[in-house]
CSV table of C-alpha atoms in Angstrom, one decimal:
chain,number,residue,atom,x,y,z
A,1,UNK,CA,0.0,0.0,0.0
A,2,UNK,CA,1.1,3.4,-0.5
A,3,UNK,CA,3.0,5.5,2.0
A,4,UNK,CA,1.5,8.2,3.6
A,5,UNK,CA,1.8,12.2,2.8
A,6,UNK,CA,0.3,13.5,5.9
A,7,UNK,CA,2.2,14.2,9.1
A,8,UNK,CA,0.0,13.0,12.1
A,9,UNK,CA,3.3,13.1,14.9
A,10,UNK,CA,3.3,16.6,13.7
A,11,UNK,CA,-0.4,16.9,14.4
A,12,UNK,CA,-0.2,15.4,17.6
A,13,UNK,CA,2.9,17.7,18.7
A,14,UNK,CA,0.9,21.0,17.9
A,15,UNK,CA,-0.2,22.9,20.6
A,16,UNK,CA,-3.3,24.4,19.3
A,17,UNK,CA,-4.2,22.5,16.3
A,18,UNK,CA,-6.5,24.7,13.5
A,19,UNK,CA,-8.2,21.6,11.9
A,20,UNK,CA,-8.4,22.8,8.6
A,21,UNK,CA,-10.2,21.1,5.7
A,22,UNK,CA,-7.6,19.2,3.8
A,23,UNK,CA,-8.3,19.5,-0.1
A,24,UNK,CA,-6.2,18.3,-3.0
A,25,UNK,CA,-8.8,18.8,-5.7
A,26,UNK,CA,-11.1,21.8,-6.1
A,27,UNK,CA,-14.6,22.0,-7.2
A,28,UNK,CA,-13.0,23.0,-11.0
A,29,UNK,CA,-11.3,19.6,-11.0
A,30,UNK,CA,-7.9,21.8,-10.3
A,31,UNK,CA,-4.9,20.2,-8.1
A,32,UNK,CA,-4.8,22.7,-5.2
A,33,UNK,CA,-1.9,21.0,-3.1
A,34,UNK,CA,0.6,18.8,-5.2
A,35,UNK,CA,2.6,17.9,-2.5
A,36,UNK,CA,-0.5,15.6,-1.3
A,37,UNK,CA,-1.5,14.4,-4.5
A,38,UNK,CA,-1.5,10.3,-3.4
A,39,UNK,CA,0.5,8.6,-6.2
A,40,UNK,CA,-1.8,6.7,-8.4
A,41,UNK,CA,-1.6,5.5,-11.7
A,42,UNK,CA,-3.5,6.8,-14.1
A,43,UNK,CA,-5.5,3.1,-14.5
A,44,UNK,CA,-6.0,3.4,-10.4
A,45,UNK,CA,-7.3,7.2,-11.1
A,46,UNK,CA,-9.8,5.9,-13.8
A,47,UNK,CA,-10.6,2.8,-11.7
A,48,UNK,CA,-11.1,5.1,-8.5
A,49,UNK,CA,-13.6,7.3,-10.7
A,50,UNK,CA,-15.2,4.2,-12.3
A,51,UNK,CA,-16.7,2.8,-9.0
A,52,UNK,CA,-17.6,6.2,-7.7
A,53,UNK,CA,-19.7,6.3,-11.1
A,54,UNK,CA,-20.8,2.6,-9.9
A,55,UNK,CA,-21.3,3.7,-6.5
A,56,UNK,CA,-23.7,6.3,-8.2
A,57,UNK,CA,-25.7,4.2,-10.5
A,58,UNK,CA,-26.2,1.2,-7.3
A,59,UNK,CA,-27.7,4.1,-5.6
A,60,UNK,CA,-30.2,5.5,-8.4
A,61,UNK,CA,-31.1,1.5,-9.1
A,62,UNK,CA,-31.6,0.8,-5.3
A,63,UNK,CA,-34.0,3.7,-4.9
A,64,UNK,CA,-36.3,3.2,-7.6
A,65,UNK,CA,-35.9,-1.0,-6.6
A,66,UNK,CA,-37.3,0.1,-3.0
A,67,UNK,CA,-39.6,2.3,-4.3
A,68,UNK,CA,-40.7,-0.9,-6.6
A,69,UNK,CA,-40.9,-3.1,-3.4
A,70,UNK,CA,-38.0,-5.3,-4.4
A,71,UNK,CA,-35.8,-4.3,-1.3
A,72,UNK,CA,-36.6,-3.3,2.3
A,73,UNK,CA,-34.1,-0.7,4.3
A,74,UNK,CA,-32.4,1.7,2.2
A,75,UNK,CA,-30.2,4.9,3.1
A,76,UNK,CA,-29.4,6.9,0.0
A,77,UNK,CA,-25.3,7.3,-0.9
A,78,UNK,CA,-25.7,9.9,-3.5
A,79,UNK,CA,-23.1,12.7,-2.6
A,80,UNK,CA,-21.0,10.5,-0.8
A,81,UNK,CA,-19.0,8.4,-3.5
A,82,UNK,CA,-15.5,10.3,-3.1
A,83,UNK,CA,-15.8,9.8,1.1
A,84,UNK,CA,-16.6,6.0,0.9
A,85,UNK,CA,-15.1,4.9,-2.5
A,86,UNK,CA,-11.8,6.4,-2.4
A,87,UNK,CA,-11.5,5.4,1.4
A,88,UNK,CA,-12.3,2.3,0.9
A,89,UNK,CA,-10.1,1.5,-2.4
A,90,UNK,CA,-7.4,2.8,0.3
A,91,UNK,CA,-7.1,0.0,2.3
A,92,UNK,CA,-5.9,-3.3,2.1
A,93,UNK,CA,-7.8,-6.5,1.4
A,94,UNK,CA,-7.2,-7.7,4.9
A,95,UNK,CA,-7.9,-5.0,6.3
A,96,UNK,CA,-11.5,-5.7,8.7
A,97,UNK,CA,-13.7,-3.3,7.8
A,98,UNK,CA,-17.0,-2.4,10.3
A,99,UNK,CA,-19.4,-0.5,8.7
A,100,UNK,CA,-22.6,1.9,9.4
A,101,UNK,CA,-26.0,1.2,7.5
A,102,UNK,CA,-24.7,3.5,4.9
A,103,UNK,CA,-21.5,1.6,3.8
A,104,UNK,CA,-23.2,-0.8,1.8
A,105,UNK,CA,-20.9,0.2,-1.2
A,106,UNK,CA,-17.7,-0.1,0.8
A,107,UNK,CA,-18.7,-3.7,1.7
A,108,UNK,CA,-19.3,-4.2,-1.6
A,109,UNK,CA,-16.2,-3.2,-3.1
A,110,UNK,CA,-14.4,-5.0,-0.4
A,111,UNK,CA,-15.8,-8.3,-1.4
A,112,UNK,CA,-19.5,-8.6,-0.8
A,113,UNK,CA,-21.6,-10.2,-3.3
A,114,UNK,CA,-24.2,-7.6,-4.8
A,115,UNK,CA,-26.8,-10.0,-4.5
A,116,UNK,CA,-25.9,-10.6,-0.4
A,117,UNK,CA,-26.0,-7.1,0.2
A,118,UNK,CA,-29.8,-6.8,-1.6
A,119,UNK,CA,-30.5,-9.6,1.1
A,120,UNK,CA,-29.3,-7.7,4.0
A,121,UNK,CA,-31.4,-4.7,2.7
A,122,UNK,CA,-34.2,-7.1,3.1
A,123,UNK,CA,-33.7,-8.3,6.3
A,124,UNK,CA,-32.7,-12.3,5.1
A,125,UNK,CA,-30.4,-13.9,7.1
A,126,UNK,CA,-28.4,-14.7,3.8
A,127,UNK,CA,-27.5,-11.8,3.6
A,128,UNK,CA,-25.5,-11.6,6.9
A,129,UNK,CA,-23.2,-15.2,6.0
A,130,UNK,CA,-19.7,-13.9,5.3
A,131,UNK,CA,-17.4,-16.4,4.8
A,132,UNK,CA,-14.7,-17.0,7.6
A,133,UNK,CA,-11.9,-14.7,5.4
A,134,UNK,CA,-14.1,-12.2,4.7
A,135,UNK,CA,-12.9,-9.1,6.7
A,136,UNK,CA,-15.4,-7.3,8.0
A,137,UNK,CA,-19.2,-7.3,9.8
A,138,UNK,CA,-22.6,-6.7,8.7
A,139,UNK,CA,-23.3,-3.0,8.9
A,140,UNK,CA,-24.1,-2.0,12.3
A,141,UNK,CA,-27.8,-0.6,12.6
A,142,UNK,CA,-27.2,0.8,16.4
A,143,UNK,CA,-25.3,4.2,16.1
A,144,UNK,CA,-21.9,4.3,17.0
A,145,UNK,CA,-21.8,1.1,17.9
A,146,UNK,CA,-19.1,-0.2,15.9
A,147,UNK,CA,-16.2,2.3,16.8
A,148,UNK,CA,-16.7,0.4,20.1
A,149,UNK,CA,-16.3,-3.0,17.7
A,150,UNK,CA,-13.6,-1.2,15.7
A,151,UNK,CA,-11.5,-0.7,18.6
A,152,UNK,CA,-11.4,-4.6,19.8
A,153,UNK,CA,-10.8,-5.5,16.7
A,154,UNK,CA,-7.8,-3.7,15.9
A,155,UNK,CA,-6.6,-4.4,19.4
A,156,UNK,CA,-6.7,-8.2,18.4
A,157,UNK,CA,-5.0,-7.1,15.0
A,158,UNK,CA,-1.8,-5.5,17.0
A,159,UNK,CA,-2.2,-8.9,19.8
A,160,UNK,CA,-1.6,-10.6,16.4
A,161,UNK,CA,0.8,-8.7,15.2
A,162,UNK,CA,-0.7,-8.4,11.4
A,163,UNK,CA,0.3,-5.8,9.5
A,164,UNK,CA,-3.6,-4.4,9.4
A,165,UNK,CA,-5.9,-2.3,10.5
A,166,UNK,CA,-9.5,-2.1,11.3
A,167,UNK,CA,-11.3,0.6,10.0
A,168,UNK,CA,-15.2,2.1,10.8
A,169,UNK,CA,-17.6,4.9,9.7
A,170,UNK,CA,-19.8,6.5,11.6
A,171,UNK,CA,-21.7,9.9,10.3
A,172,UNK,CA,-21.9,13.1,12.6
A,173,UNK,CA,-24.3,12.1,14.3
A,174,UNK,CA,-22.6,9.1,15.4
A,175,UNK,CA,-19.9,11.3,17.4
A,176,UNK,CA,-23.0,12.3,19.9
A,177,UNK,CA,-23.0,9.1,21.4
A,178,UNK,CA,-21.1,7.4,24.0
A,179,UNK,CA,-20.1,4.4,22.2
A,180,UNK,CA,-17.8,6.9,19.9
A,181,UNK,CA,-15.7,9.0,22.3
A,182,UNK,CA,-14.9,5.1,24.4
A,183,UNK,CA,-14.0,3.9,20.6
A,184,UNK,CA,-11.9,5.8,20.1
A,185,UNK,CA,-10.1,6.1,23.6
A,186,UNK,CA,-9.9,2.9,23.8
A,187,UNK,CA,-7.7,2.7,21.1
A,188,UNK,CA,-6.1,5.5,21.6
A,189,UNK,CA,-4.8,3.7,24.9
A,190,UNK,CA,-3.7,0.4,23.4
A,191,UNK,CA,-2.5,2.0,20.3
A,192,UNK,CA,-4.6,-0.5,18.2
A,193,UNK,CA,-4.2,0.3,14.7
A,194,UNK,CA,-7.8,1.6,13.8
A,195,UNK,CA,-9.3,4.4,11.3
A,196,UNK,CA,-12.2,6.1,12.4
A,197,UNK,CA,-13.9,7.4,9.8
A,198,UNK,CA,-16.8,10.5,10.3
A,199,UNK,CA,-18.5,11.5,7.4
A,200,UNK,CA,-20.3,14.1,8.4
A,201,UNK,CA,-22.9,15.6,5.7
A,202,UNK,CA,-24.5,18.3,8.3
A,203,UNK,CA,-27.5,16.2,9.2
A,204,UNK,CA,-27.9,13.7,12.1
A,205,UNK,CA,-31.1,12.8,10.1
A,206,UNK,CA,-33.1,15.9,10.2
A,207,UNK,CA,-30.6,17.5,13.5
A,208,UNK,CA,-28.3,19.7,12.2
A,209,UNK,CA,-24.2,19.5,13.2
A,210,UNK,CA,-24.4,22.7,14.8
A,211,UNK,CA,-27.6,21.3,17.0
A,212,UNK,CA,-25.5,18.2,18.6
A,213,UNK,CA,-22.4,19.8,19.3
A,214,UNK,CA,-20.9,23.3,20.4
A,215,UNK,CA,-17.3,21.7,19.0
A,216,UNK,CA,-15.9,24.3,16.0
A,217,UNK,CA,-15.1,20.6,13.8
A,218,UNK,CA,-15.7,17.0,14.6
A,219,UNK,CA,-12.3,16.1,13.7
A,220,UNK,CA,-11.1,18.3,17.0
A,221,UNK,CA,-13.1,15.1,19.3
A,222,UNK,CA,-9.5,13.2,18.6
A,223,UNK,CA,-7.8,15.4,20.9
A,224,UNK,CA,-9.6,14.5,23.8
A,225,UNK,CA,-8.7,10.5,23.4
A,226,UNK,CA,-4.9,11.8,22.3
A,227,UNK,CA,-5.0,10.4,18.8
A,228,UNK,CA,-4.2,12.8,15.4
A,229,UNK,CA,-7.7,14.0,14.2
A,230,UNK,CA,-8.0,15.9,10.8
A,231,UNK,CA,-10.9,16.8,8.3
A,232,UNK,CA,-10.8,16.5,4.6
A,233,UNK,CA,-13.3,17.9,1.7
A,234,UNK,CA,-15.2,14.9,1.2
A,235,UNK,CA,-16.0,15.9,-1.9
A,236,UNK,CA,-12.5,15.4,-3.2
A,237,UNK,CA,-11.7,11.9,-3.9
A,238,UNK,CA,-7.9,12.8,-3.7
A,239,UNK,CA,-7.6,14.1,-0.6
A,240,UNK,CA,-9.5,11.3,0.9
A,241,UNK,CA,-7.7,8.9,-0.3
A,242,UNK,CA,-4.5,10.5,0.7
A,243,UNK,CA,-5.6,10.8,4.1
A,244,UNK,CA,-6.7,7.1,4.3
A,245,UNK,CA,-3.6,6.0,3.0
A,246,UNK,CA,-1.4,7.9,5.7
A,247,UNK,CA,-3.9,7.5,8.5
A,248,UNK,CA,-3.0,3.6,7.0
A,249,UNK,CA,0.6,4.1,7.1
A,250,UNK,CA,0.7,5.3,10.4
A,251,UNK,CA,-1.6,2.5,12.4
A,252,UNK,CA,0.4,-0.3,10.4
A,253,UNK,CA,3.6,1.3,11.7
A,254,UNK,CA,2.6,1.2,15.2
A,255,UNK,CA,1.5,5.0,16.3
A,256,UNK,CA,-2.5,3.8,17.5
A,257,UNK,CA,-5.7,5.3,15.7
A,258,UNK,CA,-6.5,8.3,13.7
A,259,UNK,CA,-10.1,10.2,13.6
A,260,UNK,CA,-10.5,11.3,9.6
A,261,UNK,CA,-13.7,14.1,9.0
A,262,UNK,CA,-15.1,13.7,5.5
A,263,UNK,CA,-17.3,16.9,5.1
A,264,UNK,CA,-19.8,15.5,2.3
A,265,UNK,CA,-23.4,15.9,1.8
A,266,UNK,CA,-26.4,13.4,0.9
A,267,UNK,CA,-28.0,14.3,-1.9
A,268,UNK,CA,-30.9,12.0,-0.7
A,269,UNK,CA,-33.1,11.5,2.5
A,270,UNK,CA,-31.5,10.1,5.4
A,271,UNK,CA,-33.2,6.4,4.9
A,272,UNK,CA,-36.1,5.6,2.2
A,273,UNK,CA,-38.7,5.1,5.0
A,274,UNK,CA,-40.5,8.3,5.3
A,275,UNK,CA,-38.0,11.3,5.9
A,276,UNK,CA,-38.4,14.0,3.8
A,277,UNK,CA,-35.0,16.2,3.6
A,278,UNK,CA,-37.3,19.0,2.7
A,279,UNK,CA,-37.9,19.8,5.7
A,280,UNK,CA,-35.0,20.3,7.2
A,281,UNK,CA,-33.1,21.5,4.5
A,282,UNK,CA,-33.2,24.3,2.0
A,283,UNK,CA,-32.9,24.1,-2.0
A,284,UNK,CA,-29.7,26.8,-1.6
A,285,UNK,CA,-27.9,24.4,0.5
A,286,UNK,CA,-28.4,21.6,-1.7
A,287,UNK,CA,-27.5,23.5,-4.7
A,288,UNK,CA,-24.5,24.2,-2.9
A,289,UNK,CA,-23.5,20.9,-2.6
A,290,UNK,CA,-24.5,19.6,-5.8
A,291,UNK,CA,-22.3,22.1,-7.5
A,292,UNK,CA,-19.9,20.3,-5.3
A,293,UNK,CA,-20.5,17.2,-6.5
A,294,UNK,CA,-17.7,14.7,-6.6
A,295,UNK,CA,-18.4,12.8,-9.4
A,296,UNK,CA,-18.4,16.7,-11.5
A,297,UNK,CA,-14.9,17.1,-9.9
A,298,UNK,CA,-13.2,14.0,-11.0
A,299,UNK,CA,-14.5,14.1,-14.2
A,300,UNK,CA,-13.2,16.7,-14.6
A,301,UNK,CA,-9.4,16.4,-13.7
A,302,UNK,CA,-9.6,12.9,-15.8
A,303,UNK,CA,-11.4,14.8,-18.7
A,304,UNK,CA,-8.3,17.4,-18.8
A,305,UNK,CA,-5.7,14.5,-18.4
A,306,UNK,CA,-7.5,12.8,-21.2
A,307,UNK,CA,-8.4,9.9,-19.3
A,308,UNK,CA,-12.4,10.0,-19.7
A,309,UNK,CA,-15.1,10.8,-21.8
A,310,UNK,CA,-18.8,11.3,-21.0
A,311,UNK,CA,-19.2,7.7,-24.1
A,312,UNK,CA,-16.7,5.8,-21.9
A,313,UNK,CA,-18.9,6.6,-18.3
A,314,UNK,CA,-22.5,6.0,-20.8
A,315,UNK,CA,-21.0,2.5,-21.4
A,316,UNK,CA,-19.7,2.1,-17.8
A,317,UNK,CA,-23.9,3.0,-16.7
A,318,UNK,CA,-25.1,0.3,-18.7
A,319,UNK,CA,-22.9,-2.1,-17.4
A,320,UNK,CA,-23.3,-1.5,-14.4
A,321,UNK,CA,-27.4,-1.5,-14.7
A,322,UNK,CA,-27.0,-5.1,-16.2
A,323,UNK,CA,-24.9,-6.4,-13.6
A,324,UNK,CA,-27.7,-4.5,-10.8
A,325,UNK,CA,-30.3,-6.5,-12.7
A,326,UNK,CA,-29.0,-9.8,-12.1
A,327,UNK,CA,-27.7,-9.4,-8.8
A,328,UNK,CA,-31.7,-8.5,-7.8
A,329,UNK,CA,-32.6,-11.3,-10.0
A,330,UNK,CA,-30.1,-14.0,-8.1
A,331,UNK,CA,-31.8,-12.5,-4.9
A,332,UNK,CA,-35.0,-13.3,-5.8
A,333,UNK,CA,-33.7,-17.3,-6.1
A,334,UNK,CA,-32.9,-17.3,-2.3
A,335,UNK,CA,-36.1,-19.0,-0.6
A,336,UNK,CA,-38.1,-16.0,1.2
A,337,UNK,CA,-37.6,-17.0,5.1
A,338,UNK,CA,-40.0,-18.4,7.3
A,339,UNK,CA,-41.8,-17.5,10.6
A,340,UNK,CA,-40.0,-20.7,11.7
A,341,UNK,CA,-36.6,-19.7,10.6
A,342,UNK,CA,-37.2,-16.9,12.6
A,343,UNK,CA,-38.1,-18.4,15.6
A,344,UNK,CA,-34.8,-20.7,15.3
A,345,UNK,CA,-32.6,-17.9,14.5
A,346,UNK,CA,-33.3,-16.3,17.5
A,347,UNK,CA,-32.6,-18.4,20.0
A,348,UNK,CA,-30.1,-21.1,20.4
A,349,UNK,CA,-31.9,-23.2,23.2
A,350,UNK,CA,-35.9,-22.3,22.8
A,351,UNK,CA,-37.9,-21.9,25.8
A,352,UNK,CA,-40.8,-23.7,26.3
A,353,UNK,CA,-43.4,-21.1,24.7
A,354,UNK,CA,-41.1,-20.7,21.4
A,355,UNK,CA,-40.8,-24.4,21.7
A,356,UNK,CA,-44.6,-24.2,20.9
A,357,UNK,CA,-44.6,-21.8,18.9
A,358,UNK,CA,-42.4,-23.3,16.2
A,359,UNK,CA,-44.8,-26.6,16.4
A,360,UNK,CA,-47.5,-24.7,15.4
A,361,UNK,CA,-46.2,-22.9,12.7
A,362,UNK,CA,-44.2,-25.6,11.6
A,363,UNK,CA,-48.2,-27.3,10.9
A,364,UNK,CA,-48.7,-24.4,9.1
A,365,UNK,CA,-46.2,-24.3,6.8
A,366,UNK,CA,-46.4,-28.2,6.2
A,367,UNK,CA,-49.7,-27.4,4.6
């Protein structure tokens, strides 16, 4: 993996530390700061914008296959490909990802089957069984919780002495909760090599950033738990990448955890079951964003280096909607589940009322 371009023993030495927003790639699709320009090829700079167009077209498919009642739970990605796509093609296979609700594309990307995660959107049990090498967990549903998980993970990574790292996202609103400030302590004790990842797009749901915390950043949390903490435009598919890649370098080399702020946006509502983002938010802001728009920005710079071409990404759409179609379809070959399977999924010794309850609807399936 690459080596990193980003200092964090000087962050951790500075007395009052500024936090400010890390960019390598401006909204024009200009390079801003060479000397943190992460050193890709220019196949791993198409590749990186290729699945952020994926990551784009899985989320347009998704939504109108909820809104067709093909899958169940579905939070919107729109807005957020360069924060989870370039972080994710950052790390190592091995590495054990832990994942929020929303990281359904970095699961993907590290391995998951399309069709499993479709599963896991509709709540089958299929879609939770990863084989033993697979490196990482279902996405957590309870906030926060898997900074917490993140934590003992990489603290069994550094018992092991792998040359690893666990790695977690969380959105803003997950840094309200307990479970993230004793994450990230936690690890910041032991040293484990974790990345903490906060993408914060201004909205706990409908609760604004500025409504959970009096904190100027979110990145700034790190210095409580003694760990380097910086914030990126998560927008900018370079600069997250670079800071993925040195907040890498540095756990694998033994320093502990880093705290990375991706300020990004969702274009979307928070979930597809019943929020409405007009309500909370207001059609400046998200014009705003959407003249921020990542995918706009890479295209850009890869347009300019002669690397893309608006037939090339048409092609890549189409693709990508066959391969979308038949990952539903082999979803819809898994067996629905039963109230039975249910019952025996929850509990490894029945008591005596479930114990009844599975003979009676096992009757009822029989006929």
């Amino acid at each position: 993996m690459a080596q990193g371009k980003i200092n964090f023993a000087a962050i951790l030495n500075e007395e009052a530390q500024e936090f400010k927003e890390i960019q390598v790639l401006n909204e024009a699709g200009e390079i801003v700061a060479p000397d943190l320009v992460p050193d890709l090829t220019d196949a791993e700079l198409v590749n990186l914008l290729t699945k952020m167009v994926w990551a784009r077209t899985l989320d347009q498919r998704a939504t109108a296959l909820n809104r067709q009642g093909r899958l169940g739970f579905y939070a919107p990605t729109a807005g957020h490909e360069a924060s989870q796509v370039a972080s994710q093609l950052a790390m190592d296979q091995q590495d054990f990802l832990l994942p929020r609700y929303r990281d359904v594309p970095e699961l993907i990307l590290h391995g998951l089957p399309l069709y499993q995660a479709f599963l896991w959107s509709r709540g089958h049990q299929a879609g939770n069984e990863y084989p033993a090498d697979f490196q990482a967990l279902p996405p957590q549903i309870i906030i926060g919780a898997q900074y917490v998980q993140a934590a003992g993970v990489a603290l069994g990574i550094k018992k092991n002495q792998c040359p690893q790292v666990a790695y977690a996202y969380t959105g803003d609103g997950g840094t309200s909760e307990g479970d993230f400030y004793e994450g990230i302590n936690f690890a910041g004790h032991f040293k484990a090599p974790a990345i903490f990842v906060v993408e914060n797009n201004g909205f706990a749901i409908s609760v604004p950033r500025s409504a959970q915390t009096a904190a100027k950043t979110l990145a700034q949390k790190a210095v409580a738990a003694g760990i380097p903490g910086i914030m990126v435009d998560g927008m900018d598919a370079l600069a997250v990448y670079q800071a993925m890649a040195s907040a890498r370098a540095w756990a694998v080399a033994g320093n502990g955890p880093v705290l990375i702020e991706t300020m990004t946006y969702r274009y979307g509502p928070h979930t597809l079951s019943g929020d409405d983002p007009k309500r909370y938010r207001t059609p400046e802001m998200d014009q705003l964003w959407l003249s921020r728009d990542p995918l706009i920005r890479m295209r850009k710079y890869l347009t300019a280096k002669q690397l893309w071409s608006d037939e090339q990404e048409a092609a890549l759409v189409e693709q990508f909607k066959a391969e979308i179609k038949a990952a539903i379809d082999q979803a819809d070959q898994i067996a629905p589940q039963k109230v039975t399977d249910f019952l025996k999924n929850t509990y490894q010794t029945a008591p005596q009322n479930i114990q009844e309850e599975l003979q009676k609807f096992t009757q009822r399936e029989a006929k």
